[in-house]
């Protein structure tokens, strides 16, 4: 249930989320003062939504928001704001294709994804989003675009994998890294709206880490790494071409 905030130099602990859980979805990738956390497991599958509000990065609290219609874990999330987020797919424990959109007040059903998917992440907004990879019946490299009303196919990822992390402000500038495909991965791929290209390798072979920021100013922390397996508190920053070490989690 621990939560941390990044001030550009270091992480500091903040108030814990109300319901301890794992495999939840992160609904905002750009700010430490307005945040959304959705779904997950305890191991019971949860519909819970929690919102983080604060005046500064370390003074604030989590509050309970409205529930998902479908309780699930390993949700694919897209969104840059606490008041505009998508919760896509996930598993219940079978993979599902349902999509729900949050406007800061309620969750509403949206068009289901063409492929049933879980265990990846996306970038962009509720009107201009994209995600790639994840798990269908095997490791996936499929990419799908969202335009606010419907889905369309995008260019396939170079490396099929699940449990990746992604971030990006628009669908034509998304960063995807790490993951799992038989073994731990350290690939970094960038998406330009039509295709993926390889970039600087992530410093660790890791999956289930957390990312935020943009394609040219990204931040990644934590995860499950190899050799190990072991959890890590390492943080790395991306400048658009390469990774540098940042402060560790508190």
Coordinates of N, CA, C and O in Angstrom, one line a residue, residues 24-172:
X24 N -2.6 -3.3 -10.1 CA -3.5 -2.2 -10.5 C -3.1 -1.4 -11.7 O -1.9 -1.6 -12.1
X25 N -3.9 -0.5 -12.1 CA -3.6 0.3 -13.3 C -3.4 1.7 -12.8 O -4.0 2.2 -11.9
X26 N -2.4 2.4 -13.5 CA -2.1 3.8 -13.2 C -2.8 4.7 -14.2 O -2.5 4.6 -15.4
X27 N -3.7 5.6 -13.8 CA -4.5 6.4 -14.7 C -3.9 7.8 -15.0 O -4.6 8.5 -15.8
X28 N -2.8 8.2 -14.5 CA -2.2 9.5 -14.9 C -0.7 9.3 -14.8 O -0.2 8.8 -13.8
X29 N 0.0 9.8 -15.9 CA 1.4 9.6 -16.0 C 2.2 10.9 -15.9 O 3.4 10.8 -16.2
X30 N 1.6 12.0 -15.6 CA 2.3 13.2 -15.8 C 2.5 14.1 -14.6 O 3.2 15.1 -14.6
X31 N 1.8 13.8 -13.4 CA 1.9 14.7 -12.3 C 1.9 13.9 -11.0 O 1.3 12.9 -10.9
X32 N 2.5 14.5 -10.0 CA 2.5 13.9 -8.6 C 1.5 14.6 -7.7 O 1.4 14.2 -6.5
X33 N 0.7 15.5 -8.2 CA -0.3 16.2 -7.4 C -1.7 15.8 -7.7 O -2.6 16.2 -7.0
X34 N -1.9 15.1 -8.8 CA -3.2 14.6 -9.2 C -3.1 13.2 -9.9 O -2.6 13.2 -11.0
X35 N -3.6 12.2 -9.2 CA -3.2 10.9 -9.7 C -4.5 9.9 -9.5 O -5.4 10.2 -8.7
X36 N -4.4 8.8 -10.3 CA -5.5 7.8 -10.3 C -4.9 6.4 -10.2 O -4.0 6.1 -11.0
X37 N -5.5 5.6 -9.4 CA -5.1 4.2 -9.3 C -6.3 3.3 -9.4 O -7.3 3.6 -8.7
X38 N -6.3 2.3 -10.2 CA -7.6 1.5 -10.5 C -7.4 0.0 -10.5 O -6.3 -0.5 -10.8
X39 N -8.4 -0.7 -10.0 CA -8.4 -2.1 -10.1 C -7.4 -2.8 -9.3 O -6.9 -2.3 -8.3
X40 N -7.0 -4.0 -9.7 CA -5.9 -4.8 -9.0 C -6.5 -6.0 -8.2 O -7.7 -6.4 -8.4
X41 N -5.6 -6.6 -7.4 CA -6.0 -7.8 -6.7 C -5.5 -7.8 -5.3 O -4.5 -7.1 -4.9
X42 N -6.2 -8.6 -4.4 CA -5.7 -8.6 -3.0 C -5.4 -10.0 -2.4 O -4.9 -10.0 -1.2
X43 N -5.7 -11.2 -3.0 CA -5.8 -11.6 -4.4 C -7.2 -11.5 -5.0 O -7.4 -11.8 -6.2
X44 N -8.3 -11.1 -4.3 CA -9.6 -10.9 -4.9 C -9.5 -9.8 -6.0 O -8.8 -8.8 -5.8
X45 N -10.2 -10.0 -7.1 CA -10.2 -9.0 -8.1 C -11.0 -7.8 -7.7 O -12.2 -8.0 -7.2
X46 N -10.5 -6.6 -7.9 CA -11.1 -5.4 -7.3 C -11.6 -4.5 -8.4 O -11.0 -4.3 -9.4
X47 N -12.7 -3.8 -8.1 CA -13.2 -2.7 -9.0 C -12.8 -1.3 -8.5 O -13.1 -0.3 -9.1
X48 N -12.0 -1.3 -7.4 CA -11.7 0.0 -6.7 C -11.0 1.0 -7.5 O -10.1 0.7 -8.3
X49 N -11.4 2.3 -7.3 CA -10.6 3.4 -7.8 C -10.2 4.3 -6.7 O -11.0 4.5 -5.8
X50 N -9.0 4.8 -6.7 CA -8.6 5.7 -5.7 C -7.9 6.9 -6.4 O -7.2 6.8 -7.3
X51 N -8.2 8.1 -5.8 CA -7.7 9.4 -6.4 C -6.7 10.0 -5.4 O -7.0 10.1 -4.2
X52 N -5.6 10.6 -5.9 CA -4.6 11.3 -5.1 C -4.7 12.8 -5.4 O -4.6 13.2 -6.5
X53 N -4.9 13.6 -4.3 CA -5.0 15.0 -4.5 C -4.1 15.7 -3.5 O -4.1 15.3 -2.3
X54 N -3.3 16.6 -3.9 CA -2.5 17.4 -2.9 C -2.0 18.7 -3.5 O -1.9 18.9 -4.7
X55 N -1.7 19.6 -2.6 CA -1.2 20.9 -3.0 C 0.2 20.9 -3.3 O 0.7 21.7 -4.2
X56 N 1.0 20.0 -2.7 CA 2.4 19.8 -3.0 C 2.7 18.3 -3.1 O 1.8 17.5 -2.6
X57 N 3.8 17.9 -3.6 CA 4.1 16.5 -3.8 C 4.0 15.6 -2.6 O 3.8 14.4 -2.8
X58 N 4.2 16.1 -1.4 CA 4.2 15.2 -0.3 C 3.1 15.6 0.8 O 3.2 15.1 1.9
X59 N 2.2 16.4 0.4 CA 1.1 16.7 1.4 C -0.2 16.4 0.7 O -0.7 17.1 -0.2
X60 N -0.9 15.3 1.1 CA -2.1 15.0 0.4 C -2.7 13.7 0.9 O -2.2 13.1 1.9
X61 N -3.7 13.2 0.3 CA -4.4 12.0 0.7 C -5.1 11.3 -0.4 O -5.4 11.9 -1.5
X62 N -5.3 10.0 -0.3 CA -6.1 9.2 -1.3 C -7.5 9.2 -0.9 O -7.9 9.1 0.3
X63 N -8.4 9.3 -1.8 CA -9.9 9.2 -1.6 C -10.5 8.2 -2.5 O -10.0 8.0 -3.6
X64 N -11.5 7.5 -2.0 CA -12.2 6.4 -2.8 C -13.0 7.1 -3.9 O -13.8 8.0 -3.6
X65 N -12.8 6.6 -5.1 CA -13.7 7.1 -6.2 C -14.7 6.0 -6.6 O -14.8 5.0 -6.0
X66 N -15.4 6.2 -7.7 CA -16.4 5.2 -8.1 C -15.7 3.9 -8.6 O -14.6 3.9 -9.1
X67 N -16.4 2.8 -8.5 CA -15.9 1.5 -8.9 C -16.0 1.3 -10.4 O -16.9 1.8 -11.1
X68 N -15.1 0.5 -10.9 CA -15.2 -0.1 -12.3 C -16.5 -0.9 -12.4 O -17.0 -1.4 -11.4
X69 N -17.1 -1.1 -13.6 CA -18.2 -2.0 -13.8 C -17.6 -3.4 -13.7 O -18.4 -4.3 -13.3
X70 N -16.4 -3.7 -14.2 CA -15.8 -5.0 -14.2 C -14.6 -5.0 -13.4 O -13.6 -4.4 -13.7
X71 N -14.6 -5.7 -12.2 CA -13.4 -5.9 -11.4 C -12.4 -6.7 -12.1 O -12.7 -7.7 -12.7
X72 N -11.1 -6.2 -12.1 CA -10.0 -6.9 -12.9 C -8.7 -6.4 -12.4 O -8.6 -5.4 -11.7
X73 N -7.7 -7.1 -12.9 CA -6.3 -6.8 -12.6 C -5.5 -6.8 -13.9 O -6.0 -7.1 -14.9
X74 N -4.2 -6.3 -13.8 CA -3.3 -6.2 -14.9 C -4.0 -5.4 -16.0 O -3.9 -5.7 -17.2
X75 N -4.5 -4.3 -15.6 CA -5.3 -3.4 -16.5 C -4.3 -2.6 -17.4 O -3.2 -2.1 -16.9
X76 N -4.6 -2.4 -18.7 CA -3.8 -1.5 -19.5 C -4.4 -0.1 -19.3 O -5.6 0.1 -19.6
X77 N -3.6 0.8 -18.9 CA -4.1 2.2 -18.6 C -3.5 3.2 -19.6 O -2.3 3.1 -20.0
X78 N -4.3 4.2 -19.9 CA -3.9 5.3 -20.7 C -4.5 6.6 -20.1 O -5.7 6.6 -19.7
X79 N -3.7 7.6 -20.0 CA -4.3 8.9 -19.5 C -3.2 9.8 -18.9 O -2.2 9.3 -18.4
X80 N -3.4 11.1 -19.0 CA -2.5 12.1 -18.5 C -3.1 12.9 -17.4 O -2.4 13.8 -16.8
X81 N -4.3 12.6 -17.0 CA -5.0 13.4 -16.0 C -5.8 12.5 -15.1 O -6.4 11.5 -15.6
X82 N -6.0 12.9 -13.8 CA -6.9 12.1 -12.9 C -8.3 12.2 -13.4 O -9.1 11.3 -13.1
X83 N -8.7 13.2 -14.2 CA -10.0 13.3 -14.7 C -10.2 12.9 -16.1 O -11.3 13.1 -16.7
X84 N -9.3 12.1 -16.7 CA -9.4 11.7 -18.1 C -8.5 10.4 -18.2 O -7.3 10.6 -18.6
X85 N -9.1 9.2 -18.0 CA -8.3 8.0 -18.1 C -9.0 6.9 -18.7 O -10.3 6.8 -18.6
X86 N -8.3 5.9 -19.3 CA -8.9 4.7 -19.8 C -8.4 3.5 -19.0 O -7.2 3.4 -18.8
X87 N -9.3 2.6 -18.7 CA -9.0 1.3 -18.1 C -9.3 0.3 -19.2 O -10.5 0.0 -19.5
X88 N -8.3 -0.4 -19.7 CA -8.5 -1.3 -20.9 C -8.1 -2.7 -20.6 O -7.1 -3.0 -20.0
X89 N -9.0 -3.6 -21.0 CA -8.6 -5.0 -20.8 C -8.3 -5.5 -19.4 O -9.0 -5.0 -18.4
X90 N -7.4 -6.4 -19.2 CA -7.0 -6.9 -18.0 C -7.5 -8.4 -17.9 O -7.9 -9.0 -18.9
X91 N -7.4 -9.0 -16.7 CA -7.9 -10.3 -16.5 C -8.7 -10.5 -15.2 O -8.6 -9.7 -14.3
X92 N -9.6 -11.5 -15.2 CA -10.7 -11.6 -14.2 C -10.9 -13.0 -13.5 O -11.9 -13.0 -12.8
X93 N -10.2 -14.1 -13.7 CA -8.8 -14.2 -14.2 C -8.6 -14.4 -15.7 O -7.5 -14.5 -16.2
X94 N -9.7 -14.7 -16.5 CA -9.5 -14.8 -17.9 C -9.3 -13.4 -18.5 O -9.9 -12.4 -18.0
X95 N -8.6 -13.3 -19.6 CA -8.4 -12.0 -20.3 C -9.7 -11.4 -20.7 O -10.6 -12.1 -21.2
X96 N -9.9 -10.1 -20.6 CA -11.1 -9.4 -21.1 C -10.8 -8.3 -22.0 O -9.7 -7.8 -22.1
X97 N -11.8 -7.9 -22.8 CA -11.6 -6.8 -23.8 C -12.3 -5.5 -23.5 O -12.3 -4.6 -24.2
X98 N -13.0 -5.5 -22.3 CA -13.8 -4.3 -22.0 C -12.9 -3.1 -21.8 O -11.8 -3.2 -21.3
X99 N -13.5 -1.9 -22.1 CA -12.8 -0.6 -21.9 C -13.8 0.3 -21.2 O -14.9 0.4 -21.5
X100 N -13.2 1.0 -20.1 CA -14.0 2.0 -19.4 C -13.2 3.3 -19.4 O -12.0 3.3 -19.2
X101 N -14.0 4.4 -19.4 CA -13.3 5.7 -19.4 C -13.8 6.5 -18.2 O -15.0 6.5 -17.9
X102 N -12.9 7.2 -17.6 CA -13.1 7.9 -16.3 C -13.1 9.4 -16.7 O -12.1 9.9 -17.3
X103 N -14.1 10.2 -16.2 CA -14.1 11.6 -16.4 C -13.9 12.4 -15.2 O -14.2 13.7 -15.2
X104 N -13.5 11.8 -14.1 CA -13.3 12.4 -12.8 C -14.5 12.2 -11.9 O -14.4 12.5 -10.7
X105 N -15.6 11.8 -12.5 CA -16.8 11.5 -11.7 C -17.3 10.1 -11.8 O -17.7 9.5 -10.8
X106 N -17.4 9.6 -13.0 CA -17.9 8.2 -13.2 C -17.1 7.5 -14.3 O -16.4 8.1 -15.1
X107 N -17.2 6.1 -14.3 CA -16.7 5.3 -15.3 C -17.8 5.0 -16.3 O -18.9 4.7 -15.9
X108 N -17.5 5.1 -17.6 CA -18.4 4.8 -18.6 C -17.9 3.7 -19.6 O -16.7 3.8 -19.9
X109 N -18.7 2.8 -20.1 CA -18.3 1.8 -21.0 C -17.9 2.4 -22.4 O -18.6 3.3 -22.8
X110 N -16.8 1.9 -23.0 CA -16.4 2.4 -24.3 C -16.2 1.1 -25.2 O -16.3 0.0 -24.7
X111 N -15.9 1.4 -26.4 CA -15.8 0.3 -27.4 C -14.7 -0.7 -27.0 O -13.6 -0.3 -26.6
X112 N -15.0 -2.0 -26.9 CA -14.0 -3.0 -26.5 C -12.9 -3.1 -27.5 O -13.0 -2.7 -28.7
X113 N -11.7 -3.6 -27.0 CA -10.5 -3.7 -27.9 C -10.8 -4.9 -28.9 O -11.4 -5.9 -28.5
X114 N -10.2 -4.8 -30.1 CA -10.3 -5.9 -31.0 C -9.7 -7.2 -30.6 O -10.2 -8.3 -30.9
X115 N -8.6 -7.1 -29.8 CA -8.0 -8.3 -29.2 C -8.1 -8.3 -27.7 O -7.8 -7.2 -27.1
X116 N -8.4 -9.4 -27.1 CA -8.5 -9.5 -25.7 C -7.1 -9.5 -25.1 O -6.2 -10.3 -25.5
X117 N -6.8 -8.6 -24.2 CA -5.4 -8.3 -23.8 C -5.3 -7.9 -22.4 O -6.2 -7.3 -21.8
X118 N -4.1 -8.2 -21.8 CA -3.8 -7.7 -20.4 C -2.3 -7.6 -20.3 O -1.5 -7.9 -21.3
X119 N -1.8 -7.0 -19.2 CA -0.4 -7.0 -18.8 C 0.5 -6.2 -19.8 O 1.5 -6.7 -20.2
X120 N 0.1 -5.0 -20.1 CA 1.0 -4.1 -20.7 C 0.5 -2.7 -20.4 O -0.3 -2.5 -19.4
X121 N 1.0 -1.6 -21.0 CA 0.6 -0.3 -20.7 C 0.6 0.6 -22.0 O 1.1 0.1 -23.0
X122 N 0.1 1.8 -21.9 CA 0.0 2.6 -23.1 C 0.4 4.0 -22.8 O 0.7 4.4 -21.7
X123 N 0.3 4.9 -23.8 CA 0.5 6.3 -23.7 C -0.5 7.1 -24.5 O -1.3 6.6 -25.2
X124 N -0.5 8.4 -24.2 CA -1.4 9.3 -24.9 C -2.5 9.7 -24.0 O -2.4 9.7 -22.7
X125 N -3.7 10.0 -24.6 CA -4.8 10.5 -23.8 C -6.1 9.7 -24.1 O -6.1 8.8 -24.9
X126 N -7.2 10.1 -23.5 CA -8.5 9.4 -23.8 C -9.0 9.7 -25.2 O -10.0 9.0 -25.6
X127 N -8.5 10.6 -25.9 CA -8.9 10.9 -27.3 C -7.8 10.6 -28.3 O -8.1 10.6 -29.5
X128 N -6.6 10.2 -27.8 CA -5.5 10.0 -28.7 C -4.5 9.0 -28.0 O -3.5 9.5 -27.5
X129 N -4.8 7.8 -27.9 CA -4.0 6.8 -27.2 C -3.5 5.6 -28.0 O -4.0 5.4 -29.1
X130 N -2.5 4.9 -27.5 CA -2.0 3.8 -28.1 C -1.4 2.9 -27.1 O -0.9 3.3 -26.1
X131 N -1.4 1.5 -27.3 CA -0.7 0.6 -26.5 C -0.2 -0.6 -27.4 O -0.8 -0.9 -28.4
X132 N 0.8 -1.2 -27.0 CA 1.4 -2.4 -27.7 C 1.8 -3.4 -26.8 O 2.1 -3.2 -25.6
X133 N 2.0 -4.7 -27.3 CA 2.4 -5.8 -26.5 C 1.4 -6.3 -25.6 O 0.2 -6.2 -25.8
X134 N 1.8 -7.0 -24.5 CA 0.9 -7.6 -23.5 C 0.7 -9.1 -23.8 O 1.6 -9.8 -24.3
X135 N -0.4 -9.6 -23.3 CA -0.6 -11.1 -23.3 C -2.0 -11.3 -23.9 O -3.0 -10.8 -23.4
X136 N -2.1 -12.2 -24.9 CA -3.4 -12.6 -25.4 C -3.5 -14.1 -25.0 O -4.0 -14.4 -24.0
X137 N -3.0 -15.0 -25.9 CA -2.8 -16.4 -25.5 C -1.3 -16.7 -25.5 O -0.9 -17.8 -25.3
X138 N -0.5 -15.7 -25.8 CA 0.9 -15.8 -25.8 C 1.4 -14.3 -25.8 O 0.7 -13.4 -25.7
X139 N 2.8 -14.2 -25.7 CA 3.3 -12.8 -25.7 C 2.9 -12.1 -27.0 O 3.0 -12.7 -28.1
X140 N 2.6 -10.9 -26.9 CA 2.0 -10.1 -28.1 C 3.0 -9.0 -28.5 O 3.7 -8.4 -27.7
X141 N 2.9 -8.7 -29.8 CA 3.6 -7.5 -30.3 C 2.6 -6.6 -31.0 O 3.0 -5.6 -31.6
X142 N 1.3 -6.9 -30.9 CA 0.2 -6.1 -31.6 C 0.1 -4.7 -30.9 O 0.1 -4.6 -29.7
X143 N -0.1 -3.7 -31.8 CA -0.3 -2.4 -31.3 C -1.7 -1.9 -31.8 O -2.2 -2.2 -32.9
X144 N -2.4 -1.2 -30.9 CA -3.8 -0.7 -31.2 C -3.9 0.8 -30.8 O -3.4 1.2 -29.8
X145 N -4.5 1.6 -31.7 CA -4.8 3.0 -31.5 C -6.2 3.3 -31.1 O -7.1 2.6 -31.5
X146 N -6.4 4.3 -30.2 CA -7.7 4.7 -29.8 C -7.9 6.2 -30.2 O -7.0 7.0 -29.9
X147 N -9.0 6.6 -30.8 CA -9.2 7.9 -31.3 C -10.3 8.6 -30.5 O -10.8 9.7 -30.9
X148 N -10.8 8.0 -29.4 CA -11.8 8.6 -28.6 C -13.1 7.9 -28.7 O -14.0 8.0 -27.9
X149 N -13.3 7.1 -29.9 CA -14.5 6.4 -30.1 C -14.3 5.0 -30.6 O -15.1 4.1 -30.4
X150 N -13.1 4.7 -31.3 CA -12.9 3.4 -31.9 C -11.4 3.0 -31.9 O -10.6 3.9 -31.7
X151 N -11.2 1.7 -32.1 CA -9.8 1.2 -32.2 C -9.4 0.9 -33.6 O -10.2 0.6 -34.5
X152 N -8.1 1.1 -33.9 CA -7.5 0.7 -35.2 C -6.2 0.1 -35.0 O -5.5 0.4 -34.0
X153 N -5.7 -0.7 -36.0 CA -4.4 -1.4 -35.8 C -3.3 -0.4 -36.1 O -3.3 0.5 -36.9
X154 N -2.2 -0.6 -35.3 CA -1.0 0.2 -35.5 C 0.2 -0.7 -35.9 O 0.0 -1.9 -36.1
X155 N 1.4 -0.2 -36.0 CA 2.5 -1.0 -36.4 C 2.9 -2.0 -35.2 O 2.9 -1.6 -34.1
X156 N 3.3 -3.2 -35.6 CA 3.7 -4.2 -34.5 C 5.0 -3.7 -33.8 O 5.9 -3.2 -34.5
X157 N 5.1 -4.1 -32.6 CA 6.3 -3.9 -31.8 C 7.4 -4.8 -32.4 O 7.2 -5.8 -33.1
X158 N 8.7 -4.4 -32.1 CA 9.8 -5.2 -32.6 C 10.0 -6.5 -31.8 O 10.2 -7.6 -32.3
X159 N 9.8 -6.4 -30.5 CA 9.9 -7.5 -29.6 C 8.6 -7.8 -28.9 O 8.1 -6.9 -28.2
X160 N 8.0 -9.0 -29.1 CA 6.8 -9.4 -28.3 C 7.1 -9.5 -26.9 O 8.2 -10.1 -26.5
X161 N 6.3 -9.0 -26.0 CA 6.5 -9.1 -24.5 C 5.3 -8.7 -23.8 O 4.5 -7.9 -24.3
X162 N 5.3 -9.1 -22.5 CA 4.3 -8.6 -21.6 C 4.9 -7.9 -20.4 O 6.1 -7.9 -20.3
X163 N 4.1 -7.4 -19.5 CA 4.6 -6.7 -18.3 C 5.5 -5.6 -18.6 O 6.5 -5.3 -17.8
X164 N 5.3 -4.9 -19.7 CA 6.1 -3.8 -20.1 C 5.6 -2.5 -19.4 O 4.5 -2.5 -18.8
X165 N 6.4 -1.5 -19.5 CA 5.9 -0.2 -19.0 C 6.0 0.8 -20.2 O 6.9 0.7 -21.0
X166 N 5.0 1.7 -20.2 CA 5.0 2.7 -21.3 C 4.5 4.0 -20.8 O 3.9 4.1 -19.8
X167 N 4.9 5.1 -21.5 CA 4.5 6.4 -21.2 C 4.6 7.3 -22.4 O 5.4 7.0 -23.4
X168 N 3.9 8.4 -22.5 CA 3.9 9.3 -23.6 C 2.7 10.2 -23.6 O 1.6 9.8 -23.2
X169 N 2.9 11.4 -24.1 CA 1.8 12.4 -24.0 C 0.8 12.3 -25.2 O -0.3 12.7 -25.1
X170 N 1.3 11.8 -26.3 CA 0.4 11.6 -27.5 C 0.7 10.2 -28.1 O 1.8 9.6 -27.9
X171 N -0.2 9.8 -29.0 CA 0.0 8.4 -29.6 C 1.1 8.4 -30.6 O 1.5 7.3 -31.0
X172 N 1.7 9.5 -31.0 CA 2.8 9.5 -31.9 C 4.2 9.7 -31.2 O 5.2 10.1 -31.9

